[in-house]
Coordinates of C-alpha atoms in Angstrom, one line a residue:
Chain A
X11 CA 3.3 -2.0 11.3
X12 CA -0.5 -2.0 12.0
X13 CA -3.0 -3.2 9.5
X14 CA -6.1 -1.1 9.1
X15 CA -9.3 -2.2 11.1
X16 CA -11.2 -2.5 7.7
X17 CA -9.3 -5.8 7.5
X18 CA -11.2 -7.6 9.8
X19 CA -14.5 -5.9 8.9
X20 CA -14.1 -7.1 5.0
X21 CA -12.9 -10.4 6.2
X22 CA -15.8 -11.2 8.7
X23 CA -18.8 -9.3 5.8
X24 CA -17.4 -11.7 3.1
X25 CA -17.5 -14.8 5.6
X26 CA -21.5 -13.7 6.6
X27 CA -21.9 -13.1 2.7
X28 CA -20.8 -17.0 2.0
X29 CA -23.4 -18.3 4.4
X30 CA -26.5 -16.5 2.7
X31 CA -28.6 -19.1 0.5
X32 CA -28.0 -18.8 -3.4
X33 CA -29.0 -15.4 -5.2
X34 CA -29.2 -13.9 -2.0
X35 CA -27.7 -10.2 -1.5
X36 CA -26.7 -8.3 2.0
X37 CA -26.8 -4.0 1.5
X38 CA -24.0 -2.3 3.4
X39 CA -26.9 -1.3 6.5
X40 CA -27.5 -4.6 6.9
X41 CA -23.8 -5.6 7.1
X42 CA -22.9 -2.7 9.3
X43 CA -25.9 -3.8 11.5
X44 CA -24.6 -7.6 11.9
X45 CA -21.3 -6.3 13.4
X46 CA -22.2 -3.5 14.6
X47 CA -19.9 -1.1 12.5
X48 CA -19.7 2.3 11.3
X49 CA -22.1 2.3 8.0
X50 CA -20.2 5.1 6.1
X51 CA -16.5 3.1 6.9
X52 CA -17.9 -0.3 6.1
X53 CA -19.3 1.4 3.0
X54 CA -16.2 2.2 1.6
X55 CA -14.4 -0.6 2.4
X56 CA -16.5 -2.8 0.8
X57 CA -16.2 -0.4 -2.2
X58 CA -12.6 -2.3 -2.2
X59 CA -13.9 -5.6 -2.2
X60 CA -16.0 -4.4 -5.1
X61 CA -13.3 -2.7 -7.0
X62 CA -10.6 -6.1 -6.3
X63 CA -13.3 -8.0 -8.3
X64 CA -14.5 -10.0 -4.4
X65 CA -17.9 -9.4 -4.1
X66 CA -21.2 -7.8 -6.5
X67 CA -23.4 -4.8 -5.6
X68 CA -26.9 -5.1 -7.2
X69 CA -29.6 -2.6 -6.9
X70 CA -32.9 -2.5 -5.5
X71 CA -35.2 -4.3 -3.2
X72 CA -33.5 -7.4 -2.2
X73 CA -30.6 -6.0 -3.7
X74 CA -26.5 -5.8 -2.2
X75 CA -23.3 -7.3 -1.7
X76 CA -23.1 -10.8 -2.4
X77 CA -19.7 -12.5 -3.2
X78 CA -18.5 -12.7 -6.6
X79 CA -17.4 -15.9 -6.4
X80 CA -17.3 -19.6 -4.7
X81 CA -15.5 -18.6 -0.7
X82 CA -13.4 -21.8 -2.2
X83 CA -11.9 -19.2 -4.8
X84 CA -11.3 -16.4 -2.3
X85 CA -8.2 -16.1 -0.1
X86 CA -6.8 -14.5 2.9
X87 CA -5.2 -12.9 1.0
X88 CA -7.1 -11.6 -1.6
X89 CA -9.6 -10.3 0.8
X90 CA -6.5 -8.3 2.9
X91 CA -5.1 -6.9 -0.4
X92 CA -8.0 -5.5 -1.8
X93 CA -8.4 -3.6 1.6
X94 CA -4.8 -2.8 2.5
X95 CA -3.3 -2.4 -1.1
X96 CA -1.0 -4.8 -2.9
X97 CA 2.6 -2.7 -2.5
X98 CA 5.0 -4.9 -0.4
X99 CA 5.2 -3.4 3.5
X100 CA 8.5 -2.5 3.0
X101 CA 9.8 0.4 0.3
X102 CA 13.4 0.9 0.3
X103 CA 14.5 4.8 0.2
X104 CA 17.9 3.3 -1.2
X105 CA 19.8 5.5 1.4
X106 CA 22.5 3.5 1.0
X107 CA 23.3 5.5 -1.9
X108 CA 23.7 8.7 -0.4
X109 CA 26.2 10.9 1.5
X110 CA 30.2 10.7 1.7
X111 CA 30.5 6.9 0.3
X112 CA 27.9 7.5 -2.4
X113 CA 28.7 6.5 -6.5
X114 CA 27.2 7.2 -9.4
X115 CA 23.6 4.9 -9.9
X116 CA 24.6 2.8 -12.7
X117 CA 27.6 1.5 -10.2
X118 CA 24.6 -0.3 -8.2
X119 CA 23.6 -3.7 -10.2
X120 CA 21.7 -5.2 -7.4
X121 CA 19.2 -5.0 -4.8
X122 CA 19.8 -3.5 -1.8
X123 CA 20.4 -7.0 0.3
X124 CA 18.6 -5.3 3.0
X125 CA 15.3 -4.8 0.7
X126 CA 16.0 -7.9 -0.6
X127 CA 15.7 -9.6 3.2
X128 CA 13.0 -7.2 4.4
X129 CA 10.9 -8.5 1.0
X130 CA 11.3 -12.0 1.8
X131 CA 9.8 -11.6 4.3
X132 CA 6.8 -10.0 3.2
X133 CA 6.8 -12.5 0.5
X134 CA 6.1 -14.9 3.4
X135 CA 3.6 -12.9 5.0
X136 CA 1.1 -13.1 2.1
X137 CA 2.5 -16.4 1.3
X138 CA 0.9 -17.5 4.8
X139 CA -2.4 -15.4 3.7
X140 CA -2.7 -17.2 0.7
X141 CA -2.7 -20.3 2.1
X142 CA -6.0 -19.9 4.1
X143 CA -9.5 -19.5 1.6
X144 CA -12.5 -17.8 2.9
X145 CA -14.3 -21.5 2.9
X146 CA -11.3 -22.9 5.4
X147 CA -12.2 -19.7 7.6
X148 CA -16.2 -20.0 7.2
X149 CA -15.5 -24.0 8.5
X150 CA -13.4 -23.2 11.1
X151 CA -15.5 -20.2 12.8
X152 CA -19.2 -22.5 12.0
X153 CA -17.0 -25.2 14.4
X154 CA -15.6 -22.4 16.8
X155 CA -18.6 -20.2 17.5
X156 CA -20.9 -20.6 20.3
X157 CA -24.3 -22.5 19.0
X158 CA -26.5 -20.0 20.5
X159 CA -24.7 -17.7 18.3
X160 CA -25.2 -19.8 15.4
X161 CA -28.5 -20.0 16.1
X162 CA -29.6 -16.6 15.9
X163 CA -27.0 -15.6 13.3
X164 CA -29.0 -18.2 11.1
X165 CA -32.2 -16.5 12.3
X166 CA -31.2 -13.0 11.4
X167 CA -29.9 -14.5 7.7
X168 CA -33.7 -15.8 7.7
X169 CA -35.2 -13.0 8.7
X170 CA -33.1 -10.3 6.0
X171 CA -32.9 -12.6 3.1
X172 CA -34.9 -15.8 3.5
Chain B
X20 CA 0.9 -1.9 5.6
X21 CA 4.2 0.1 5.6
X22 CA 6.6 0.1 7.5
X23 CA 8.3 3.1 9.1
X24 CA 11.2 4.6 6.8
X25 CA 13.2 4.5 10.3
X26 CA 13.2 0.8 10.4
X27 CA 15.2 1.3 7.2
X28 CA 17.5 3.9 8.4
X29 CA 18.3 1.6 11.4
X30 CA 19.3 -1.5 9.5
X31 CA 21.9 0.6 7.6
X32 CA 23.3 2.3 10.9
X33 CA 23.5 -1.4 12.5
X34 CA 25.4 -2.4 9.2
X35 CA 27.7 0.8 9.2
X36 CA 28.7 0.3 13.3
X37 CA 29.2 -3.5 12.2
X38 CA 32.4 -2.5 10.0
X39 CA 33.6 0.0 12.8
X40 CA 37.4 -1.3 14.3
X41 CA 36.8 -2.8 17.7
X42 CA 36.1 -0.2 20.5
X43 CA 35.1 2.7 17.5
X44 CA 31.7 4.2 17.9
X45 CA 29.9 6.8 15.8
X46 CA 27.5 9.5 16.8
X47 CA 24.5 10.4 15.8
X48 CA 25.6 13.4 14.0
X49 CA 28.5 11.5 11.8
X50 CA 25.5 8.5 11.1
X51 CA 23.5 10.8 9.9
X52 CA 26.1 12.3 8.2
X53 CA 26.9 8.9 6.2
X54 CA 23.7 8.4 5.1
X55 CA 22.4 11.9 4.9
X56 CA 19.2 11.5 6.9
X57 CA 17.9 14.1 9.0
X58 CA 20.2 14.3 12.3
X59 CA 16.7 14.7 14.8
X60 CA 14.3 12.1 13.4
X61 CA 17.5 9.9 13.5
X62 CA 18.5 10.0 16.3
X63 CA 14.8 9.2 17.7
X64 CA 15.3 6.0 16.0
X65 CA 19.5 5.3 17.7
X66 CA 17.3 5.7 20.7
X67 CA 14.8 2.9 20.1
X68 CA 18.2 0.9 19.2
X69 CA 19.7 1.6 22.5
X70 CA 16.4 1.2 24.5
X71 CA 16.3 -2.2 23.1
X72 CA 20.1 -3.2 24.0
X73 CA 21.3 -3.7 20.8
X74 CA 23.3 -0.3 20.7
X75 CA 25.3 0.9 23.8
X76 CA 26.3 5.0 23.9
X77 CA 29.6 6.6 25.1
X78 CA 30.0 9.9 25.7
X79 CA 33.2 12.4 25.5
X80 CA 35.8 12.6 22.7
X81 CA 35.4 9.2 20.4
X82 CA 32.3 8.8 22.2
X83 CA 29.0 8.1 20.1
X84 CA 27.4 4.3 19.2
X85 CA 28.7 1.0 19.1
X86 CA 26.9 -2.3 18.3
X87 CA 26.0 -4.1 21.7
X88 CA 26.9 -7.9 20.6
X89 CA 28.8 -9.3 17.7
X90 CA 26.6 -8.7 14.7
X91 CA 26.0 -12.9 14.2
X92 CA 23.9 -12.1 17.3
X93 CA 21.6 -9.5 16.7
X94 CA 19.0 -10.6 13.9
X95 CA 17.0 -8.3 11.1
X96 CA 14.0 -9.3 13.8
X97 CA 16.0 -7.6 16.4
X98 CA 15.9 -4.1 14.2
X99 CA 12.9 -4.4 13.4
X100 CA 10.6 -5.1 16.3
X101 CA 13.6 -2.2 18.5
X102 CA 12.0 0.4 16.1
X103 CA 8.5 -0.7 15.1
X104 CA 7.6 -2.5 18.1
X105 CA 7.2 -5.7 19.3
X106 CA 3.4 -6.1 18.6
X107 CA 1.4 -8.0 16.0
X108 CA 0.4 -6.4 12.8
X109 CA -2.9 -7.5 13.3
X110 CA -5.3 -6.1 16.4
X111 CA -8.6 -8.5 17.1
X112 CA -11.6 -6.1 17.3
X113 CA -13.5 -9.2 18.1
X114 CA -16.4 -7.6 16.5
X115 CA -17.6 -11.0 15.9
X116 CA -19.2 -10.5 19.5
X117 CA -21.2 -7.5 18.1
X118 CA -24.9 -7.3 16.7
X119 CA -27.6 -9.2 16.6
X120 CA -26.0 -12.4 17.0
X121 CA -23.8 -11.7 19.5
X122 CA -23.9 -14.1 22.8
X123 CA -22.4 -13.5 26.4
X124 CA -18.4 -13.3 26.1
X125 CA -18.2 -16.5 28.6
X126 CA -19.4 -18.8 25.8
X127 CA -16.4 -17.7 23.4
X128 CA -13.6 -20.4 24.2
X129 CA -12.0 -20.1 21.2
X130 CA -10.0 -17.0 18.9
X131 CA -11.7 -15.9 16.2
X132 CA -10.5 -18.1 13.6
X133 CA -9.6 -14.9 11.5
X134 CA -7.4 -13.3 14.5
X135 CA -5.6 -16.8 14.2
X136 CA -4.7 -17.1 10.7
X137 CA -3.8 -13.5 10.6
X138 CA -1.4 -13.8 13.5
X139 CA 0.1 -16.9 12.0
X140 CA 1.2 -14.8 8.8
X141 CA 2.7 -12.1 11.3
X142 CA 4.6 -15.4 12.9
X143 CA 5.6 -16.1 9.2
X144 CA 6.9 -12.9 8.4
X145 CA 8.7 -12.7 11.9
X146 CA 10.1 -15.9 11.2
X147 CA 12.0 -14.9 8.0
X148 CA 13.3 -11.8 9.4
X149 CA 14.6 -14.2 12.4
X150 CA 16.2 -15.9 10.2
X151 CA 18.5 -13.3 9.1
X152 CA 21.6 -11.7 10.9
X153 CA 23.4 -8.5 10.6
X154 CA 26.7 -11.1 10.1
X155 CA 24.7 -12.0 6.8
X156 CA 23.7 -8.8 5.6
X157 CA 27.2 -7.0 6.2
X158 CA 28.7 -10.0 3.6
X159 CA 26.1 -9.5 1.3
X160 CA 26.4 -5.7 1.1
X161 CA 30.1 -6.2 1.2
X162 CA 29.7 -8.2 -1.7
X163 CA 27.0 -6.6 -3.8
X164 CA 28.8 -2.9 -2.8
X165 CA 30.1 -1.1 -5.9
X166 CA 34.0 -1.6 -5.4
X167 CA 34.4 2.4 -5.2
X168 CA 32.2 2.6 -2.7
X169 CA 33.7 0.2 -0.5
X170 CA 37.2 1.9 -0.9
X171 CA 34.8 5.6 -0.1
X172 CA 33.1 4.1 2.9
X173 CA 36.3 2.6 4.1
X174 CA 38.2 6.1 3.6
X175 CA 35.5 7.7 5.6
X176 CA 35.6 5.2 8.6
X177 CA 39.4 5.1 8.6
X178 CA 39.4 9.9 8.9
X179 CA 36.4 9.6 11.5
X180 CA 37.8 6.6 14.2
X181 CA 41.3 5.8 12.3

Protein backbone atom coordinates (compact mmCIF):
# COMPACT_ATOMS: atom_id res chain seq x y z
CA UNK A 1 0.00 0.00 0.00
CA UNK A 2 1.84 3.22 -1.22
CA UNK A 3 0.24 6.52 -1.43
CA UNK A 4 0.91 8.53 -4.53
CA UNK A 5 3.76 11.26 -4.23
CA UNK A 6 1.13 13.95 -5.30
CA UNK A 7 0.09 13.58 -1.62
CA UNK A 8 2.72 15.32 -0.20
CA UNK A 9 3.03 17.92 -3.04
CA UNK A 10 -0.86 19.03 -2.52
CA UNK A 11 -0.39 18.96 1.16
CA UNK A 12 2.81 21.08 1.29
CA UNK A 13 1.14 23.80 -2.00
CA UNK A 14 -2.05 24.17 0.24
CA UNK A 15 0.15 24.89 3.48
CA UNK A 16 2.39 27.66 1.29
CA UNK A 17 -1.12 28.82 -0.16
CA UNK A 18 -2.35 29.51 3.74
CA UNK A 19 0.64 31.68 4.46
CA UNK A 20 0.13 34.20 1.40
CA UNK A 21 -1.52 37.59 2.64
CA UNK A 22 -5.39 38.01 1.85
CA UNK A 23 -6.54 38.08 -1.99
CA UNK A 24 -3.34 36.77 -2.76
CA UNK A 25 -3.03 33.93 -5.58
CA UNK A 26 0.08 31.39 -6.34
CA UNK A 27 -0.08 29.98 -10.47
CA UNK A 28 0.98 26.31 -10.67
CA UNK A 29 4.92 27.70 -12.09
CA UNK A 30 5.19 29.35 -9.16
CA UNK A 31 4.23 26.46 -6.93
CA UNK A 32 6.19 23.98 -8.84
CA UNK A 33 9.13 26.46 -8.50
CA UNK A 34 8.89 26.62 -4.48
CA UNK A 35 9.32 22.87 -4.25
CA UNK A 36 11.00 22.27 -6.93
CA UNK A 37 8.47 19.82 -8.72
CA UNK A 38 7.48 18.70 -12.03
CA UNK A 39 5.10 21.70 -13.41
CA UNK A 40 2.86 19.42 -15.73
CA UNK A 41 2.37 16.72 -12.41
CA UNK A 42 1.78 19.45 -9.93
CA UNK A 43 -0.61 20.85 -12.56
CA UNK A 44 -2.79 18.13 -12.43
CA UNK A 45 -2.84 17.39 -9.10
CA UNK A 46 -3.80 20.53 -8.07
CA UNK A 47 -6.64 20.15 -10.72
CA UNK A 48 -7.86 17.67 -7.75
CA UNK A 49 -7.71 20.09 -5.11
CA UNK A 50 -9.75 22.25 -7.57
CA UNK A 51 -12.18 19.75 -8.46
CA UNK A 52 -12.60 18.46 -4.29
CA UNK A 53 -13.86 22.13 -3.86
CA UNK A 54 -9.91 22.90 -1.69
CA UNK A 55 -8.57 25.63 -3.40
CA UNK A 56 -9.69 28.51 -6.46
CA UNK A 57 -7.95 29.10 -9.85
CA UNK A 58 -8.34 32.72 -10.99
CA UNK A 59 -7.06 34.08 -14.25
CA UNK A 60 -4.69 36.64 -15.24
CA UNK A 61 -1.90 38.70 -13.96
CA UNK A 62 -1.77 38.15 -10.26
CA UNK A 63 -3.97 35.45 -10.87
CA UNK A 64 -3.83 31.37 -9.32
CA UNK A 65 -4.37 29.00 -6.75
CA UNK A 66 -5.40 30.28 -3.60
CA UNK A 67 -7.30 28.20 -1.06
CA UNK A 68 -10.92 28.05 -1.04
CA UNK A 69 -11.37 28.26 2.33
CA UNK A 70 -10.03 29.23 6.05
CA UNK A 71 -6.68 26.11 6.51
CA UNK A 72 -8.96 25.91 9.97
CA UNK A 73 -11.75 24.31 7.51
CA UNK A 74 -9.41 22.00 5.68
CA UNK A 75 -8.21 18.57 6.90
CA UNK A 76 -5.69 15.96 6.40
CA UNK A 77 -7.83 14.45 5.18
CA UNK A 78 -9.62 16.29 2.88
CA UNK A 79 -6.48 17.28 1.19
CA UNK A 80 -5.36 13.28 0.88
CA UNK A 81 -8.80 12.33 -0.53
CA UNK A 82 -9.13 14.79 -3.17
CA UNK A 83 -5.66 13.50 -4.45
CA UNK A 84 -5.83 9.72 -3.72
CA UNK A 85 -9.68 9.21 -4.18
CA UNK A 86 -12.34 8.57 -1.57
CA UNK A 87 -12.93 4.53 -2.14
CA UNK A 88 -11.77 2.64 1.12
CA UNK A 89 -8.10 0.88 0.48
CA UNK A 90 -9.52 -2.27 0.69
CA UNK A 91 -12.24 -3.84 -2.00
CA UNK A 92 -13.36 -7.20 -1.20
CA UNK A 93 -13.46 -9.69 -4.37
CA UNK A 94 -15.99 -11.68 -2.14
CA UNK A 95 -13.90 -14.90 -2.99
CA UNK A 96 -15.31 -16.46 -0.29
CA UNK A 97 -18.17 -17.13 -2.42
CA UNK A 98 -16.60 -19.14 -4.96
CA UNK A 99 -15.41 -22.67 -5.72
CA UNK A 100 -16.56 -26.21 -4.07
CA UNK A 101 -18.18 -24.62 -0.77
CA UNK A 102 -19.90 -21.84 -2.70
CA UNK A 103 -24.16 -21.17 -2.29
CA UNK A 104 -26.31 -19.29 -3.96
CA UNK A 105 -25.88 -15.15 -3.22
CA UNK A 106 -29.04 -14.46 -1.42
CA UNK A 107 -27.69 -17.26 1.29
CA UNK A 108 -24.93 -14.44 2.25
CA UNK A 109 -26.74 -11.72 4.70
CA UNK A 110 -23.67 -10.17 5.93
CA UNK A 111 -20.36 -8.71 5.28
CA UNK A 112 -17.63 -10.66 4.68
CA UNK A 113 -16.03 -10.37 8.47
CA UNK A 114 -12.81 -10.09 6.79
CA UNK A 115 -13.92 -6.74 4.81
CA UNK A 116 -15.65 -5.84 7.68
CA UNK A 117 -12.04 -5.94 9.85
CA UNK A 118 -9.85 -4.77 6.85
CA UNK A 119 -12.60 -1.56 6.70
CA UNK A 120 -12.19 -0.71 10.20
CA UNK A 121 -9.30 -0.21 9.77
CA UNK A 122 -9.30 2.09 7.02
CA UNK A 123 -12.01 3.81 8.89
CA UNK A 124 -9.21 4.54 11.41
CA UNK A 125 -6.82 5.54 8.93
CA UNK A 126 -8.83 8.61 7.75
CA UNK A 127 -10.20 8.87 11.12
CA UNK A 128 -6.47 9.82 12.22
CA UNK A 129 -6.39 12.15 8.90
CA UNK A 130 -9.27 13.93 9.98
CA UNK A 131 -8.16 14.82 13.04
CA UNK A 132 -5.21 17.00 11.93
CA UNK A 133 -6.42 20.59 9.89
CA UNK A 134 -4.20 22.26 7.52
CA UNK A 135 -3.84 25.25 10.28
CA UNK A 136 -2.49 22.54 13.03
CA UNK A 137 0.05 21.46 10.16
CA UNK A 138 0.88 25.22 8.98
CA UNK A 139 1.69 25.85 13.19
CA UNK A 140 3.56 23.00 13.63
CA UNK A 141 5.98 23.24 10.43
CA UNK A 142 6.24 27.60 11.13
CA UNK A 143 7.57 26.11 14.84
CA UNK A 144 9.61 23.11 13.14
CA UNK A 145 11.41 24.80 10.19
CA UNK A 146 14.73 26.21 10.30
CA UNK A 147 14.41 30.31 10.62
CA UNK A 148 16.76 30.94 7.89
CA UNK A 149 14.27 28.99 6.01
CA UNK A 150 11.51 31.00 7.18
CA UNK A 151 13.15 33.78 6.34
CA UNK A 152 13.60 33.54 2.85
CA UNK A 153 10.33 31.51 2.29
CA UNK A 154 8.72 34.90 3.58
CA UNK A 155 11.00 36.78 1.19
CA UNK A 156 10.07 34.72 -1.90
CA UNK A 157 6.03 35.09 -0.71
CA UNK A 158 7.09 39.01 -0.88
CA UNK A 159 8.73 38.99 -3.75
CA UNK A 160 5.70 36.82 -5.99
CA UNK A 161 2.69 38.25 -4.37
CA UNK A 162 3.47 41.16 -2.07
CA UNK B 1 -4.62 3.59 -2.06
CA UNK B 2 -5.50 -0.08 -2.68
CA UNK B 3 -4.50 -2.73 -1.49
CA UNK B 4 -3.22 -5.86 -3.39
CA UNK B 5 -6.18 -8.38 -4.19
CA UNK B 6 -3.52 -11.08 -2.75
CA UNK B 7 -3.75 -9.59 0.71
CA UNK B 8 -7.31 -10.76 0.36
CA UNK B 9 -6.69 -14.08 -1.02
CA UNK B 10 -4.28 -14.73 1.89
CA UNK B 11 -6.62 -13.87 4.73
CA UNK B 12 -9.11 -16.50 3.37
CA UNK B 13 -6.29 -19.27 2.94
CA UNK B 14 -5.06 -18.46 6.63
CA UNK B 15 -8.87 -18.90 7.61
CA UNK B 16 -9.35 -22.15 5.52
CA UNK B 17 -5.78 -23.85 7.04
CA UNK B 18 -7.26 -22.62 10.57
CA UNK B 19 -10.26 -25.20 10.34
CA UNK B 20 -7.85 -28.02 8.91
CA UNK B 21 -7.64 -31.28 11.73
CA UNK B 22 -4.33 -30.98 13.50
CA UNK B 23 -1.30 -32.08 11.37
CA UNK B 24 -3.62 -31.58 7.87
CA UNK B 25 -2.13 -29.29 5.36
CA UNK B 26 -3.36 -28.14 1.94
CA UNK B 27 -1.51 -27.30 -1.15
CA UNK B 28 -1.37 -24.78 -3.25
CA UNK B 29 -3.24 -26.42 -5.98
CA UNK B 30 -6.36 -27.62 -3.65
CA UNK B 31 -6.31 -23.62 -2.00
CA UNK B 32 -6.71 -22.50 -5.07
CA UNK B 33 -8.93 -24.85 -5.78
CA UNK B 34 -11.33 -23.74 -2.78
CA UNK B 35 -11.46 -20.47 -3.60
CA UNK B 36 -11.02 -20.62 -7.33
CA UNK B 37 -8.16 -18.15 -7.75
CA UNK B 38 -5.60 -18.56 -10.16
CA UNK B 39 -3.07 -21.52 -8.99
CA UNK B 40 0.36 -19.19 -10.14
CA UNK B 41 -0.45 -15.74 -8.75
CA UNK B 42 -1.44 -17.80 -5.64
CA UNK B 43 0.89 -19.40 -4.91
CA UNK B 44 3.31 -16.18 -5.16
CA UNK B 45 1.37 -14.92 -2.33
CA UNK B 46 1.55 -18.79 0.05
CA UNK B 47 5.17 -17.85 -0.48
CA UNK B 48 5.17 -14.34 1.06
CA UNK B 49 3.06 -16.39 3.90
CA UNK B 50 5.84 -18.81 4.40
CA UNK B 51 8.71 -16.24 4.00
CA UNK B 52 7.15 -14.54 6.82
CA UNK B 53 6.78 -17.73 9.23
CA UNK B 54 3.32 -17.75 9.49
CA UNK B 55 2.82 -20.82 7.04
CA UNK B 56 5.22 -23.90 7.21
CA UNK B 57 5.31 -26.31 3.80
CA UNK B 58 5.58 -30.21 3.75
CA UNK B 59 6.28 -31.98 0.99
CA UNK B 60 5.24 -35.73 -0.33
CA UNK B 61 1.79 -37.39 -0.07
CA UNK B 62 -0.53 -35.11 2.49
CA UNK B 63 2.17 -32.67 2.08
CA UNK B 64 1.10 -28.90 1.25
CA UNK B 65 0.50 -25.77 4.03
CA UNK B 66 -0.29 -25.72 7.44
CA UNK B 67 -0.69 -22.53 9.76
CA UNK B 68 2.72 -22.03 11.73
CA UNK B 69 1.08 -21.02 15.27
CA UNK B 70 -2.30 -21.40 16.67
CA UNK B 71 -4.43 -18.90 14.87
CA UNK B 72 -5.05 -16.64 18.47
CA UNK B 73 -1.41 -15.90 17.48
CA UNK B 74 -1.08 -14.66 14.22
CA UNK B 75 -3.00 -11.23 13.79
CA UNK B 76 -4.84 -9.61 10.47
CA UNK B 77 -1.44 -7.31 10.88
CA UNK B 78 0.55 -10.44 10.51
CA UNK B 79 -1.29 -11.16 6.80
CA UNK B 80 -1.14 -8.08 5.90
CA UNK B 81 2.28 -6.62 6.27
CA UNK B 82 3.62 -10.88 5.06
CA UNK B 83 2.03 -9.84 1.65
CA UNK B 84 2.14 -6.07 1.27
CA UNK B 85 5.07 -5.38 3.12
CA UNK B 86 6.16 -4.10 6.16
CA UNK B 87 6.59 -0.38 5.06
CA UNK B 88 4.64 2.75 5.68
CA UNK B 89 2.07 3.85 3.32
CA UNK B 90 3.43 7.13 3.27
CA UNK B 91 7.24 7.90 1.69
CA UNK B 92 8.78 11.55 2.84
CA UNK B 93 10.07 13.16 -0.32
CA UNK B 94 11.16 15.82 1.98
CA UNK B 95 10.67 18.21 -0.73
CA UNK B 96 10.22 20.80 1.83
CA UNK B 97 14.20 21.02 1.47
CA UNK B 98 13.63 22.00 -2.23
CA UNK B 99 13.49 25.58 -3.93
CA UNK B 100 14.11 28.76 -3.17
CA UNK B 101 13.83 28.42 0.37
CA UNK B 102 15.56 25.52 0.95
CA UNK B 103 18.56 25.75 3.73
CA UNK B 104 21.48 23.29 4.37
CA UNK B 105 20.01 19.69 5.53
CA UNK B 106 22.09 20.14 8.96
CA UNK B 107 19.62 22.78 10.19
CA UNK B 108 16.51 20.32 9.83
CA UNK B 109 16.22 18.65 13.40
CA UNK B 110 12.84 17.90 13.08
CA UNK B 111 10.33 15.55 10.56
CA UNK B 112 8.33 17.40 8.40
CA UNK B 113 5.31 17.79 10.42
CA UNK B 114 3.34 16.33 7.39
CA UNK B 115 5.57 13.03 7.22
CA UNK B 116 4.48 12.80 10.99
CA UNK B 117 0.91 13.06 11.00
CA UNK B 118 0.70 10.89 7.95
CA UNK B 119 2.71 8.13 9.60
CA UNK B 120 0.66 8.43 12.73
CA UNK B 121 -2.58 7.47 10.59
CA UNK B 122 -0.49 4.45 9.03
CA UNK B 123 0.20 3.62 13.01
CA UNK B 124 -3.69 4.00 13.35
CA UNK B 125 -4.59 1.78 10.68
CA UNK B 126 -1.85 -0.82 11.76
CA UNK B 127 -3.16 -0.69 15.08
CA UNK B 128 -6.68 -1.92 14.27
CA UNK B 129 -5.55 -4.61 12.19
CA UNK B 130 -3.30 -5.58 15.29
CA UNK B 131 -5.99 -5.75 17.01
CA UNK B 132 -7.60 -8.47 15.26
CA UNK B 133 -6.76 -12.39 15.18
CA UNK B 134 -7.31 -15.15 12.85
CA UNK B 135 -9.05 -16.88 16.24
CA UNK B 136 -11.63 -13.91 15.80
CA UNK B 137 -12.23 -13.96 12.24
CA UNK B 138 -12.56 -17.89 11.90
CA UNK B 139 -15.74 -17.44 14.75
CA UNK B 140 -17.02 -14.71 13.00
CA UNK B 141 -17.07 -16.34 9.58
CA UNK B 142 -18.13 -19.47 11.31
CA UNK B 143 -20.96 -17.56 12.51
CA UNK B 144 -21.94 -15.32 9.70
CA UNK B 145 -21.38 -18.57 7.13
CA UNK B 146 -24.56 -19.57 5.29
CA UNK B 147 -25.27 -23.01 7.23
CA UNK B 148 -25.00 -24.92 3.74
CA UNK B 149 -21.94 -23.72 3.24
CA UNK B 150 -20.45 -24.71 6.35
CA UNK B 151 -21.79 -28.31 5.92
CA UNK B 152 -19.99 -27.88 1.90
CA UNK B 153 -16.77 -26.51 3.19
CA UNK B 154 -16.77 -29.12 5.91
CA UNK B 155 -17.56 -32.05 3.23
CA UNK B 156 -14.65 -30.82 1.18
CA UNK B 157 -12.03 -30.67 4.08
CA UNK B 158 -13.19 -33.97 5.47
CA UNK B 159 -12.59 -35.91 1.18
CA UNK B 160 -9.23 -33.79 0.86
CA UNK B 161 -7.34 -34.58 4.52
CA UNK B 162 -10.23 -36.92 6.21
Amino acid sequence: MKLNEGIEWGIHCCGLLATLPEGAALPTTKLAEFFDLPKDYLAKHLQHLSRAGLVNSSRGPGGGYSLARPADKIRLLDIVEAIDGKGPSFRCAEIRRRGPSAVGSECYQKDCCISRAMLRADAAWRQSLASVTLATLCDESKEDMPSEQFQKAQAWIEQEVG
